[in-house]
Tab-separated table of C-alpha atoms and ligand atoms in Angstrom:
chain	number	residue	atom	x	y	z
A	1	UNK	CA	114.088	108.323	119.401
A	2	UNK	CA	115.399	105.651	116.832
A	3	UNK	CA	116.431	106.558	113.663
A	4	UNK	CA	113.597	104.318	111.441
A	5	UNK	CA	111.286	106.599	114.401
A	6	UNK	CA	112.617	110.114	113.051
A	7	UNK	CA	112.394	109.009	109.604
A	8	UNK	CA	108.807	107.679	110.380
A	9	UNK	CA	108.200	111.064	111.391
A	10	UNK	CA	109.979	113.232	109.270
A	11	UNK	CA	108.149	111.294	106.112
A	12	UNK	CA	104.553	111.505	107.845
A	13	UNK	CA	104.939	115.390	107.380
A	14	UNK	CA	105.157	115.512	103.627
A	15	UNK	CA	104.148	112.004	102.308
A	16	UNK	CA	101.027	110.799	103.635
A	17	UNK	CA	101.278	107.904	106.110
A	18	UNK	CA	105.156	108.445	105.031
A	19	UNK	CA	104.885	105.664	102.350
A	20	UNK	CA	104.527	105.844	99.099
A	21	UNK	CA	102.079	102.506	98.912
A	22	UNK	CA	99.848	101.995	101.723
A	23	UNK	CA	101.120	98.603	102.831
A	24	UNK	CA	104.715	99.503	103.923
A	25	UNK	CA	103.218	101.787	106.704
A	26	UNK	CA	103.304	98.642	109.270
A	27	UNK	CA	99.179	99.661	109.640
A	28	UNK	CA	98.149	96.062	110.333
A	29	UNK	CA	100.918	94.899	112.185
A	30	UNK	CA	101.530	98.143	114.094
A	31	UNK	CA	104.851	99.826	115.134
A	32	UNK	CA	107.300	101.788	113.043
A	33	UNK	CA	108.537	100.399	109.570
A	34	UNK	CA	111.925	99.881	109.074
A	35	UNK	CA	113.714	102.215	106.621
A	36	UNK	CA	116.158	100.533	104.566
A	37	UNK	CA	119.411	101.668	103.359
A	38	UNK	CA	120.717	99.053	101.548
A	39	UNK	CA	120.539	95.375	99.996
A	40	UNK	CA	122.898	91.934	99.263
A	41	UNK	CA	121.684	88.734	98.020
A	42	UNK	CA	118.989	88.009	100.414
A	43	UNK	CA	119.780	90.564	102.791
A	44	UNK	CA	118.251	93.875	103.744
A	45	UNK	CA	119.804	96.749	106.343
A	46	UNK	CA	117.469	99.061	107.985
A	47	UNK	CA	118.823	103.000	108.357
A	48	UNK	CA	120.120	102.268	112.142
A	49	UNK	CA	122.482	99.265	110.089
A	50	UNK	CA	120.135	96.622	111.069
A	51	UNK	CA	120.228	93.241	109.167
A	52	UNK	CA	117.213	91.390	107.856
A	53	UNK	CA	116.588	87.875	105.755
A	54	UNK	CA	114.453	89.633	103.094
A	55	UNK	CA	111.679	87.401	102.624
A	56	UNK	CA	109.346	90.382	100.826
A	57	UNK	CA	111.691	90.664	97.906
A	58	UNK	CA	110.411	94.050	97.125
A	59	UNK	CA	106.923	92.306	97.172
A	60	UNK	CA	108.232	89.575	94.292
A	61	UNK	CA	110.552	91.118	91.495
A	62	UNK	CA	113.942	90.488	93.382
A	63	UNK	CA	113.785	86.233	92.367
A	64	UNK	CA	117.874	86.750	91.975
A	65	UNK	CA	118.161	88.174	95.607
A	66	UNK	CA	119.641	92.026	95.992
A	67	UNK	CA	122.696	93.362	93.798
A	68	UNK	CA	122.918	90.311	91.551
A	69	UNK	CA	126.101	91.182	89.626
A	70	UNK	CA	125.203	90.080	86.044
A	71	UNK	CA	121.826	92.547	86.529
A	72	UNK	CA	123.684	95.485	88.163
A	73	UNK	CA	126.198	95.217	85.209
A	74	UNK	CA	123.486	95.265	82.513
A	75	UNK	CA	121.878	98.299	84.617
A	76	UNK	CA	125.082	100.396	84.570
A	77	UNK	CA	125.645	99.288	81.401
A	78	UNK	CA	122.164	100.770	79.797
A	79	UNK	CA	122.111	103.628	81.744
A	80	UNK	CA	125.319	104.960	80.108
A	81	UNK	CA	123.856	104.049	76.545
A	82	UNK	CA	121.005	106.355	77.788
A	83	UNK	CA	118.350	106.813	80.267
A	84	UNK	CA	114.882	107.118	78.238
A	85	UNK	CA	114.338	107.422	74.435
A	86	UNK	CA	110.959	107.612	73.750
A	87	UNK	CA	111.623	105.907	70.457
A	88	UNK	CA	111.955	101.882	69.904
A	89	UNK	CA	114.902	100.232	70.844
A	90	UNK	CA	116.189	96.608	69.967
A	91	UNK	CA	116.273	95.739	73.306
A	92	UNK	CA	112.497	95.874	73.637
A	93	UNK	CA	112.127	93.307	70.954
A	94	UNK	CA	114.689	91.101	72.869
A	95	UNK	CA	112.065	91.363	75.856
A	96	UNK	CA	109.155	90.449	73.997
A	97	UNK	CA	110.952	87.771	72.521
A	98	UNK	CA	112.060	86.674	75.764
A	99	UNK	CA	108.922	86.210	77.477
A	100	UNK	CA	106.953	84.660	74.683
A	101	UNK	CA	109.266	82.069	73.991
A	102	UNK	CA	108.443	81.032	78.062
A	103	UNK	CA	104.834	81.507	77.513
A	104	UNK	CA	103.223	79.871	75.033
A	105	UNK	CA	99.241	81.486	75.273
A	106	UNK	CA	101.108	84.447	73.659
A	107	UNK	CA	102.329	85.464	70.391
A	108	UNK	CA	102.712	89.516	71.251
A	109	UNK	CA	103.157	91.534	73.842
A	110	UNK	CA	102.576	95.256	74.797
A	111	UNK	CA	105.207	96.156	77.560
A	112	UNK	CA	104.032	99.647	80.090
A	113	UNK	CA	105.810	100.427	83.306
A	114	UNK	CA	103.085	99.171	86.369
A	115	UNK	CA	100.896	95.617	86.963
A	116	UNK	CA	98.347	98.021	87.746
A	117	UNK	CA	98.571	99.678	84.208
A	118	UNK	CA	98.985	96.173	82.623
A	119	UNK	CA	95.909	94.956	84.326
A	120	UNK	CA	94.181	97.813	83.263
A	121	UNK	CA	94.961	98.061	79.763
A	122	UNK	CA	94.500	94.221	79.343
A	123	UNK	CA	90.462	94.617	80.628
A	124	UNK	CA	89.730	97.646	77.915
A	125	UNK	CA	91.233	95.287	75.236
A	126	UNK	CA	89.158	92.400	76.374
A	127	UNK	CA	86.092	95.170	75.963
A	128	UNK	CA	87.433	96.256	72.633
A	129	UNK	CA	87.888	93.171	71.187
A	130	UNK	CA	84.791	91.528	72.684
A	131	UNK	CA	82.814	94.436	71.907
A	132	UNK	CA	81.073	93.972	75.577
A	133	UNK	CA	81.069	95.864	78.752
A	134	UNK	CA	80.953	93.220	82.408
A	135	UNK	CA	83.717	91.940	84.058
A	136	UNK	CA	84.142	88.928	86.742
A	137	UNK	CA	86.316	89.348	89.430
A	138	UNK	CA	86.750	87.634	92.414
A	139	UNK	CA	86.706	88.099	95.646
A	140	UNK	CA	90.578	89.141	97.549
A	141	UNK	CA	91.889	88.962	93.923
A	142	UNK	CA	94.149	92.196	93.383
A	143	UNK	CA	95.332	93.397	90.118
A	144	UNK	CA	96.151	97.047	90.461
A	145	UNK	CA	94.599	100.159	91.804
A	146	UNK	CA	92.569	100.797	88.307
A	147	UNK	CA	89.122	101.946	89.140
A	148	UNK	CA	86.746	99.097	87.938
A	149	UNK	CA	89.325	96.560	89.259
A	150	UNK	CA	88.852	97.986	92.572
A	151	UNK	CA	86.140	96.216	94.516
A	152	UNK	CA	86.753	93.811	97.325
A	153	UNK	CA	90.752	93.743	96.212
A	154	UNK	CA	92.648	91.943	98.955
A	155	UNK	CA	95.682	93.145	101.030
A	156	UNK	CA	96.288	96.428	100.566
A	157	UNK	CA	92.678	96.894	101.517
A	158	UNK	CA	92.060	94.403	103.960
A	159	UNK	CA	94.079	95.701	106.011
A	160	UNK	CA	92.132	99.188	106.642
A	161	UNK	CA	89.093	97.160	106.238
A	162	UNK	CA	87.593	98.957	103.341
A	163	UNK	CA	86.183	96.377	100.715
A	164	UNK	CA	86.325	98.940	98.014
A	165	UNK	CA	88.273	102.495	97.994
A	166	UNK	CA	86.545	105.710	98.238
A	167	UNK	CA	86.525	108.120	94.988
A	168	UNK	CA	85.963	105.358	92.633
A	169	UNK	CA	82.177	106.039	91.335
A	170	UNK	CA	79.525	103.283	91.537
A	171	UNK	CA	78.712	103.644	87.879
A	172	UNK	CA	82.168	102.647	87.098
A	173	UNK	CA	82.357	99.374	88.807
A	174	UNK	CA	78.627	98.569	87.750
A	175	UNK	CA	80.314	96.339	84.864
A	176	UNK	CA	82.257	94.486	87.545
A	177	UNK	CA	80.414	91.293	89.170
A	178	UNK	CA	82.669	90.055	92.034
A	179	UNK	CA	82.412	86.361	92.645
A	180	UNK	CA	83.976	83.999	95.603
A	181	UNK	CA	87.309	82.581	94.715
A	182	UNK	CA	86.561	78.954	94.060
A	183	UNK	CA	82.839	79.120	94.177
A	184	UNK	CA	81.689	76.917	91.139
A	185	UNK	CA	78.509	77.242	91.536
A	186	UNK	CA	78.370	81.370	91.858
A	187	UNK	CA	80.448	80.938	88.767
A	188	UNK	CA	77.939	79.087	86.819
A	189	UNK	CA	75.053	81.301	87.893
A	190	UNK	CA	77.212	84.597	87.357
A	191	UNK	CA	77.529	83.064	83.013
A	192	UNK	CA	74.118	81.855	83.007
A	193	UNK	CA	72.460	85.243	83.613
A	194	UNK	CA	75.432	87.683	82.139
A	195	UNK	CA	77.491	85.273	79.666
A	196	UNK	CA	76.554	87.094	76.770
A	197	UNK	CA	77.548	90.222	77.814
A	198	UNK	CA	80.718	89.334	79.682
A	199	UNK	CA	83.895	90.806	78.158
A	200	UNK	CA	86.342	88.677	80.183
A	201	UNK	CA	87.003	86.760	83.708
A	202	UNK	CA	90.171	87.877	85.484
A	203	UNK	CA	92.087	86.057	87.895
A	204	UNK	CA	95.122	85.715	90.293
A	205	UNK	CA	95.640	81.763	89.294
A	206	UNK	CA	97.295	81.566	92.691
A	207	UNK	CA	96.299	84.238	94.577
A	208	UNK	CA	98.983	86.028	96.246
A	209	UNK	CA	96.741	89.483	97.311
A	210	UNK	CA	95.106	87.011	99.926
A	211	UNK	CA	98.540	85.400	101.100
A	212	UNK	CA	98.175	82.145	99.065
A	213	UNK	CA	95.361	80.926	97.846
A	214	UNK	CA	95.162	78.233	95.160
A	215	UNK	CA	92.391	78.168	92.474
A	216	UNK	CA	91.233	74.407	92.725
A	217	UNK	CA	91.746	72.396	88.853
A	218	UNK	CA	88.115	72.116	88.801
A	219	UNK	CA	87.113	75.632	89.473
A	220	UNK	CA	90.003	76.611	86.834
A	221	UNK	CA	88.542	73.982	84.726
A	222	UNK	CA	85.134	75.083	84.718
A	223	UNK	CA	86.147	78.929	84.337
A	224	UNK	CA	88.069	77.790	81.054
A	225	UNK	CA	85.121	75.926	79.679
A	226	UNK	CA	82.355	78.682	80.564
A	227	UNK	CA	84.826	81.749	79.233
A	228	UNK	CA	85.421	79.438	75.913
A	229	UNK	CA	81.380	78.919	76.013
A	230	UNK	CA	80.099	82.201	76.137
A	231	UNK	CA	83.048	84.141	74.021
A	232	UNK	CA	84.300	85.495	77.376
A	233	UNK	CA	88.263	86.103	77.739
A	234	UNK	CA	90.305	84.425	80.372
A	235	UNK	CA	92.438	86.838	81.840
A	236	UNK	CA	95.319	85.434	84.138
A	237	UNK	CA	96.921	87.845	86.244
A	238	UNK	CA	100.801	86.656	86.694
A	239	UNK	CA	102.336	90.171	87.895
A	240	UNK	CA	102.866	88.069	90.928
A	241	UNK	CA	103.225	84.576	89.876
A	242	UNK	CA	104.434	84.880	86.190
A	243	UNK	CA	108.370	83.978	86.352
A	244	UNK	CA	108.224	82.955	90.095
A	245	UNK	CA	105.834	80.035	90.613
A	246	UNK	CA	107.750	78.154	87.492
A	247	UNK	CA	109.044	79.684	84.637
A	248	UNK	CA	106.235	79.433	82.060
A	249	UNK	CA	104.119	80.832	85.371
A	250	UNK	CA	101.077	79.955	86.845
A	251	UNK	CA	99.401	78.787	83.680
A	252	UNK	CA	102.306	76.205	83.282
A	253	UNK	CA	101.229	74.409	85.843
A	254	UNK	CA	97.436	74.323	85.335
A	255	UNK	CA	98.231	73.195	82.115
A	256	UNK	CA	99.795	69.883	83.496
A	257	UNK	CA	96.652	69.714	85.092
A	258	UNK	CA	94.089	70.784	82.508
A	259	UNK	CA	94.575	69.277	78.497
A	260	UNK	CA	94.778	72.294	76.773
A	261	UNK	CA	94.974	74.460	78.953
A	262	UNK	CA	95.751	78.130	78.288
A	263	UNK	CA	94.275	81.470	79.542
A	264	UNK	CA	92.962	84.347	76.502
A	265	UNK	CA	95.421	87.007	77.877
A	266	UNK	CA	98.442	87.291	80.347
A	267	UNK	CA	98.957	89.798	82.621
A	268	UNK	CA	102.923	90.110	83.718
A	269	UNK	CA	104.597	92.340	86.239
A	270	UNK	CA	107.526	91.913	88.784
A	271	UNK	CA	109.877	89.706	88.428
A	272	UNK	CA	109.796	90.774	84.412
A	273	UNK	CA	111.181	94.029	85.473
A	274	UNK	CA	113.491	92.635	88.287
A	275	UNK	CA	113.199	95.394	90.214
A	276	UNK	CA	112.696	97.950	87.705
A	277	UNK	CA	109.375	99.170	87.048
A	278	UNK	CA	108.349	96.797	83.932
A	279	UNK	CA	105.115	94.901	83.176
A	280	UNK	CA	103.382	93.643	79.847
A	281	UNK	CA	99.811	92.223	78.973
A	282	UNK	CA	100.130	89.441	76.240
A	283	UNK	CA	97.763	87.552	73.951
A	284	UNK	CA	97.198	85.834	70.098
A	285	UNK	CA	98.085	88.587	67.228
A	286	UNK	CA	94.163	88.052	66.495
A	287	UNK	CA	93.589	89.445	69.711
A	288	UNK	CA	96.539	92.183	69.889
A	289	UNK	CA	95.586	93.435	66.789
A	290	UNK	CA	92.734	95.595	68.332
A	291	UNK	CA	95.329	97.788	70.323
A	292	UNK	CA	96.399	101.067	68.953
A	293	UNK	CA	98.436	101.931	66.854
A	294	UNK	CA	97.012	98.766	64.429
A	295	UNK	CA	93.731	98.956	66.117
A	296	UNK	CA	90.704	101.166	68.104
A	297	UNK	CA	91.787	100.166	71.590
A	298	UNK	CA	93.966	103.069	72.755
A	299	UNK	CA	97.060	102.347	75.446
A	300	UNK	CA	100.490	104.168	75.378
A	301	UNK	CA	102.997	105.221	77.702
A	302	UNK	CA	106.174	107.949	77.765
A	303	UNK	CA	108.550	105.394	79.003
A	304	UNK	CA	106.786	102.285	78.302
A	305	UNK	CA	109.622	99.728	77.328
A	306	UNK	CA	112.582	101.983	79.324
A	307	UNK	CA	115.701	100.680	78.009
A	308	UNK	CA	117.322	100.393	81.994
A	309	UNK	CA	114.134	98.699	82.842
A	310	UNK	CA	114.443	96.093	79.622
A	311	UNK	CA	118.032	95.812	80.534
A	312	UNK	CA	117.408	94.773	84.142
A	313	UNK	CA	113.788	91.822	83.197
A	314	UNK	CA	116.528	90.823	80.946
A	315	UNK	CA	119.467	90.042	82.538
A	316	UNK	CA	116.631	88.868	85.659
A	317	UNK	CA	114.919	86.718	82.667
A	318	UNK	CA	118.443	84.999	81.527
A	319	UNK	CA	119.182	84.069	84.640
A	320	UNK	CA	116.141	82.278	86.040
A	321	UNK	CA	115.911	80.578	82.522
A	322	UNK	CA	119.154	78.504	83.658
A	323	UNK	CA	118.291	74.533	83.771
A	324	UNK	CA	117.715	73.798	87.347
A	325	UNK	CA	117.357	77.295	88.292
A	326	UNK	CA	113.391	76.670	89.610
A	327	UNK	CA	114.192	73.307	90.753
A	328	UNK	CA	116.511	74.816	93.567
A	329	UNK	CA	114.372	77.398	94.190
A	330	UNK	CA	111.187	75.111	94.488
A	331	UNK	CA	113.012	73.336	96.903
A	332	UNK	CA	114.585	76.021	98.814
A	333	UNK	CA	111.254	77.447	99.641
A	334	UNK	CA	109.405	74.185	100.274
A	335	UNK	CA	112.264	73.395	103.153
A	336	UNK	CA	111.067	76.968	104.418
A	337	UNK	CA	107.848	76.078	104.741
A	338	UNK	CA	108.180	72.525	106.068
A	339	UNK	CA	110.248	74.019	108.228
A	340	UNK	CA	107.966	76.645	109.974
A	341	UNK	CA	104.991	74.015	109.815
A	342	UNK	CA	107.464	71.753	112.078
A	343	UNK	CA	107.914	74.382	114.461
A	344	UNK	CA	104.117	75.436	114.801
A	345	UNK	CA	103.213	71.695	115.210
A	346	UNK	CA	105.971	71.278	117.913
A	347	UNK	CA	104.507	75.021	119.600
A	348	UNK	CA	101.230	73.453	119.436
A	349	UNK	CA	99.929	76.076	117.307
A	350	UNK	CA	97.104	75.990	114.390
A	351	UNK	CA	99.120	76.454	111.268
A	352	UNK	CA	98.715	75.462	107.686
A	353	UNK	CA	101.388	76.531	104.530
A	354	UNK	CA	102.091	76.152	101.066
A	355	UNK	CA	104.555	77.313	98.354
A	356	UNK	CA	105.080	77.236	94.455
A	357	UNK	CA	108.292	78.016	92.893
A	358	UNK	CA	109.834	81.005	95.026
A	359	UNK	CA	106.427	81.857	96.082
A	360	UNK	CA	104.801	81.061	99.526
A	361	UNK	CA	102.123	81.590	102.360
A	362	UNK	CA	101.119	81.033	105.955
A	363	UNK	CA	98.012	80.821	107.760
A	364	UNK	CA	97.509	80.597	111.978
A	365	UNK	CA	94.524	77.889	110.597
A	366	UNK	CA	94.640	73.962	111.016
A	367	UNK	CA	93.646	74.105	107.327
A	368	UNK	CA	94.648	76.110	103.826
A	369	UNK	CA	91.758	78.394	102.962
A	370	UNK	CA	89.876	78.213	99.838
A	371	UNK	CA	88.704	82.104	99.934
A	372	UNK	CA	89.065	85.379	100.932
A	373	UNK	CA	86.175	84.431	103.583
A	374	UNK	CA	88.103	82.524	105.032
A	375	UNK	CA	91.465	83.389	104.921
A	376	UNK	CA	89.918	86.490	107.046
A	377	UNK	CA	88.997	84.157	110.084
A	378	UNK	CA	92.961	83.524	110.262
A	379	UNK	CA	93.915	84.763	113.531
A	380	UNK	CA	95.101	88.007	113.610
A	381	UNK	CA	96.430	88.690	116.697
A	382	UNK	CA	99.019	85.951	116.987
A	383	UNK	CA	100.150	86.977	113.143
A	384	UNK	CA	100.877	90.535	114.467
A	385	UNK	CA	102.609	88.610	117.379
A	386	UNK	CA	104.729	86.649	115.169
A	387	UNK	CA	105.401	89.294	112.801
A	388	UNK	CA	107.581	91.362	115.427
A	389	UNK	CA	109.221	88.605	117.271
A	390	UNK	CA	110.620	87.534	114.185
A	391	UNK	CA	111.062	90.978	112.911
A	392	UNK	CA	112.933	91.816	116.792
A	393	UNK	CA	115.064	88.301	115.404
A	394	UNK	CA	116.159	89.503	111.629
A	395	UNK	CA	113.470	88.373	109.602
A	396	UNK	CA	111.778	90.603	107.310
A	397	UNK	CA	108.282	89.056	106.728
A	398	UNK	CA	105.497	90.842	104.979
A	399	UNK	CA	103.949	93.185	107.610
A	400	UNK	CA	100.245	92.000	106.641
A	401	UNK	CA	98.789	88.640	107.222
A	402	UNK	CA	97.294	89.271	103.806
A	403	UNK	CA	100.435	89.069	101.765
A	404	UNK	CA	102.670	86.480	100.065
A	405	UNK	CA	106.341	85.802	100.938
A	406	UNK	CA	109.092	85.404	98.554
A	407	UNK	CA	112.065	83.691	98.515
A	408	UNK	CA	114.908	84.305	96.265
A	409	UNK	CA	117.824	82.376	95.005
A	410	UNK	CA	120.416	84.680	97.319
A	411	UNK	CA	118.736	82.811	100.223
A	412	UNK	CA	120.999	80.280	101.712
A	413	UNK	CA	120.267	76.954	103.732
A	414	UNK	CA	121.543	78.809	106.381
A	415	UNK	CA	119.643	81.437	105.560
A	416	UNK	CA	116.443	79.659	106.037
A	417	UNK	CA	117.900	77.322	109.252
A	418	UNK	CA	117.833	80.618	110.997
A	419	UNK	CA	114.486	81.625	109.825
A	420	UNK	CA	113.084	78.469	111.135
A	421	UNK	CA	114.907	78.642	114.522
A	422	UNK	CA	113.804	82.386	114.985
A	423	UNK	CA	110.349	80.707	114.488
A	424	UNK	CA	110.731	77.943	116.817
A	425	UNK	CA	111.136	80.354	119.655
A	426	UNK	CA	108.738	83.296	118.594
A	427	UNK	CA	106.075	80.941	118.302
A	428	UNK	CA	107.011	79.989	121.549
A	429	UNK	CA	107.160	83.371	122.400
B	501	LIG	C1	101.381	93.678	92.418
B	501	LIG	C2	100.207	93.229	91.645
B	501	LIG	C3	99.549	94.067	90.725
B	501	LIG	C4	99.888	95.527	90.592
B	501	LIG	O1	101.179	95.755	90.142
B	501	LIG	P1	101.861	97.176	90.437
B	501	LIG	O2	103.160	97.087	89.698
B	501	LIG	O3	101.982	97.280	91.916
B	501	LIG	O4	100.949	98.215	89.883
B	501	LIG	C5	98.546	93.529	89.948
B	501	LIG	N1	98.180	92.245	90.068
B	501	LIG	C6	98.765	91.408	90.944
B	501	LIG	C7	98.341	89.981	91.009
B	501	LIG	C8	99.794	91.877	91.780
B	501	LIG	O5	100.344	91.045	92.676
């Protein structure tokens, strides 16, 4: 038996599925996940000393690569000042400051330790400070395992084909309306019969919990304008793309696209943390001001603001703010994906890609889908395929056909010449 086999095993007995979040159990793909021991740069090694090209980057914080020395030095560094305080720390401050001054929809911020607890916390202060109950979600959106959030989420549950989990009550999801990605005119019927009770609209601007969806400009467009109509809150979840699509995020980009453009509250997560576990919601002071302790909306957390973990989205946050530092990595993934497009066109094989910043997806479809309808016709079975001849070649891609890659700064031209070859032949394969 092989060792990532015995550790399979050993794991199954006293962690269920032997993961810790359901996705790393190789469930849609099949076969036995890899274990790893270690990371470089863009690197990973499996427990039998197997080498990888990471291109999950711990699904999206690691935007430096593995071991990036100036981040491991202000790691070590913290963690001899002190572990956990449970008191404020200047640091924290440095943090906020940090991410507002890349951000410009936010004046404060409220750091916690999870997206999912960001994403939850930032929907009970859109229904404290709108003083209304309904939310609109859409369709293979994810943002965290909270319970009202938790309908017709995406990857993790697409791939054991459960729309919504078991144990969450229908009386607490009766707020939440769940709406196509991209559907205008579902969008405009959803306001016109619930826009005055509507607390807010959330939304993965690019959704990365479906692989990679984009929401069109005129669909963003026309959420903006009916949120901004009917006193409803834009919420824009960026665990995923904040910091790794471009550095102001997501919303950055619409912005270019849409005069004026700016979401109500932003949702952060990832690549904030750097591999730590970090994440903030952000908004106006008007709005901030109804979260305890100033205001009614309640939201805390033991080691919310951890000085290791404010160390580590720091020194990750200094780094990517270097001029050029997005440019390269813009053009490092695009090559990627040109790349494996190339190489399906030459297998004769339906493909369609696209990528944003460090950010990227892949679809066995002549054409990129608009929703979560259709990014489930996407063919399955040659995914699965693909995933282990590439995975049998070094390359580490996400083990769902659901999911996002990543690529990180650590990756090398050569790096990605050999991804592109290993495709060439297992799409061949
Ligand atoms: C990962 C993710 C979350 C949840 O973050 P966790 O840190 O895993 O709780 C929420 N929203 C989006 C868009 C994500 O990609």
């Amino acid at each position: 038996m092989s060792t990532n086999q015995a550790l399979f095993e050993r794991a199954q007995r006293v962690i269920p599925g032997g993961v810790n979040s359901p996705v790393r159990a190789f469930r849609a793909v099949g076969g036995t996940p890899r274990f790893i021991a270690r990371a470089e740069g863009a690197y990973l090694w499996d427990a039998e000393g197997q080498r990888y090209i990471d291109y999950i980057g711990s699904w999206g914080p690691m935007i430096l690569g593995h071991g990036h020395p100036a981040v491991l030095d202000a790691v070590q560094r913290a963690a001899r000042e002190g572990l956990s305080f449970g008191a404020p720390t200047e640091r924290e401050i440095e943090l906020a400051e940090a991410i507002i001054a890349h951000v410009p929809a936010i004046e404060q911020v409220r750091l916690v330790s999870s997206g999912t607890e960001a994403g939850m916390s930032a929907i009970r202060l859109a229904r404290g400070a709108t003083g209304r109950n309904r939310i609109i979600k859409f369709e293979g959106c994810y943002h965290g395992h909270a319970d009202a959030l938790l309908v017709k989420a995406g990857s993790g549950l697409a791939t054991f084909g459960h729309p919504t989990s078991a144990g969450v009550p229908a009386e607490v999801v009766q707020h939440t309306l769940v709406l196509e990605y991209n559907h205008i005119e579902q969008l405009e019927a959803a306001f016109a019969r619930h826009g005055q009770e509507l607390a807010c609209v959330m939304i993965e601007p690019i959704a990365g919990n479906m692989n990679f969806v984009r929401a069109s400009v005129p669909f963003m467009r026309r959420v903006r304008e009916l949120c901004t109509q009917h006193g409803a809150l834009l919420v824009f979840d960026e665990v995923m793309t904040g910091f790794r699509v471009a550095l102001g995020g997501a919303q950055s980009i619409y912005a270019r696209a849409i005069a004026g453009f700016r979401p109500d509250i932003s949702v952060f997560g990832k690549v904030i943390g750097g591999g730590m576990p970090l994440a903030a919601f952000g908004t106006s002071r008007e709005i901030m001001k109804h979260l305890a302790p100033l205001g009614p909306v309640y939201q805390a957390g033991t080691l919310s603001g951890n000085p290791v973990a404010t160390a580590c989205g720091l020194a990750t946050l200094r780094e990517i703010a270097k001029p050029g530092f997005f440019d390269a990595l813009s053009e490092r993934t695009r090559s990627l994906v040109e790349g494996l497009s190339a190489a399906a066109r030459a297998a004769g094989v339906p493909f369609s890609a696209d990528s944003e910043g460090g950010m990227f997806g892949f679809f066995f479809l002549p054409q990129l889908p608009q929703d979560y309808g259709t990014v489930m016709t996407s063919d399955k079975e040659r995914f699965n395929r693909f995933f282990h001849a590439m995975l049998g070649r070094g390359i580490y891609l996400a083990p769902a056909l659901y999911e996002a890659g990543f690529v990180s700064a650590a990756h090398t031209a050569a790096d990605i010449e050999s991804t592109i070859a290993a495709a060439r032949e297992s799409l061949a394969a």
